[in-house]
């Protein structure tokens, strides 16, 4: 990551690196995409656009599980997760020993596929994906890397963001969230097949415009975290104290003691309960 890239990243909250995939790598990735194309589940219309007029359309097209595809179709995605162009940049963006948090996933779109309301921007504040800068070192807890397998031209739709929003001290106005009154601040960057986009997932205001091109969208998103951040967890049981620490250590603990021994992560679906202290000093699980 050179000085120019670093400046762009720090200032805007995203970065596009051009021409990363070779023609052969791009062909292999597109062959794997073709294998998945008919299997991509369609979401319920309205789930992404949530009442927005600007983002309305047909259900979103997203597919997970790309690392588990049969060979050779998993290979292009396995190569992407530790690609040198990604490693050299994430070592600076997230710090060394960054890790894959969740993904890779396909985000596709056909003409008319709905958008996704803008989110991130630290709303609500989530320290594990925050961006900060101290002692000359910048740190972002969550970075998403999006590989483009087809061109995204100006006006096609797809990924959008508000450049610089990771530094904003104010709440995102509702017109920005829905894109119904975006103050001219929402940017949809144009990219070519083989380009790679990095963005500050969680820290930056970002989302999706409806897909407007007759050529379907082909994006592969891989979500990374710094070594100290955990959002997605591959199995719900990893939150359970006996799975995370082992039976022997947990045996005989009270429910409250067990509650502080849970495995880490944000996407726990409610299985991790917070503790609270009553006026009389009793510690109990908050329901
Ligand atoms: O690439 C896109 O369409 C945006 C994806 C997004 O909003 C996210 O991954 O949180």
Coordinates of N, CA and C in Angstrom, one line a residue, residues 120-132 141 166 168-169 171 177 202-203 266:
X120 N -23.8 1.4 8.6 CA -22.4 1.6 9.0 C -22.3 2.9 9.7
X121 N -21.2 3.7 9.5 CA -21.1 5.0 10.1 C -21.1 4.9 11.6
X122 N -20.8 3.8 12.2 CA -20.8 3.7 13.6 C -22.1 3.9 14.2
X123 N -23.2 3.6 13.5 CA -24.6 3.7 14.1 C -25.3 2.4 14.1
X124 N -25.4 1.8 15.3 CA -24.9 2.3 16.6 C -23.4 2.0 16.7
X125 N -22.8 2.8 17.6 CA -21.3 2.6 17.7 C -20.9 1.2 18.0
X126 N -20.0 0.7 17.2 CA -19.6 -0.7 17.4 C -18.1 -0.7 17.4
X127 N -17.5 -0.7 18.6 CA -16.0 -0.5 18.6 C -15.3 -1.5 17.8
X128 N -15.8 -2.7 17.6 CA -15.1 -3.8 16.9 C -14.9 -3.5 15.4
X129 N -15.7 -2.6 14.8 CA -15.5 -2.2 13.4 C -15.1 -0.7 13.2
X130 N -14.8 -0.1 14.3 CA -14.5 1.4 14.3 C -13.1 1.6 13.6
X131 N -13.0 2.9 13.1 CA -11.8 3.3 12.5 C -11.2 4.4 13.4
X132 N -9.9 4.2 13.7 CA -9.2 5.3 14.5 C -7.7 5.4 14.1
X141 N -11.3 -2.0 12.4 CA -11.7 -3.3 12.9 C -12.3 -4.2 11.8
X166 N -16.8 8.0 7.6 CA -16.2 7.3 8.8 C -15.7 8.3 9.8
X168 N -17.3 11.3 10.2 CA -18.4 12.2 10.6 C -18.8 12.1 12.1
X169 N -19.1 13.2 12.7 CA -19.4 13.2 14.1 C -20.9 13.3 14.3
X171 N -25.1 12.1 13.1 CA -25.9 11.0 12.6 C -26.2 11.1 11.1
X177 N -29.8 7.6 4.4 CA -30.0 6.2 4.6 C -30.9 5.5 3.5
X202 N -18.9 -1.0 8.4 CA -19.3 -0.7 9.8 C -18.9 0.7 10.2
X203 N -17.7 1.2 9.7 CA -17.3 2.5 10.1 C -17.8 3.5 9.1
X266 N -20.4 -10.7 17.6 CA -21.5 -9.8 17.6 C -22.8 -10.5 17.1

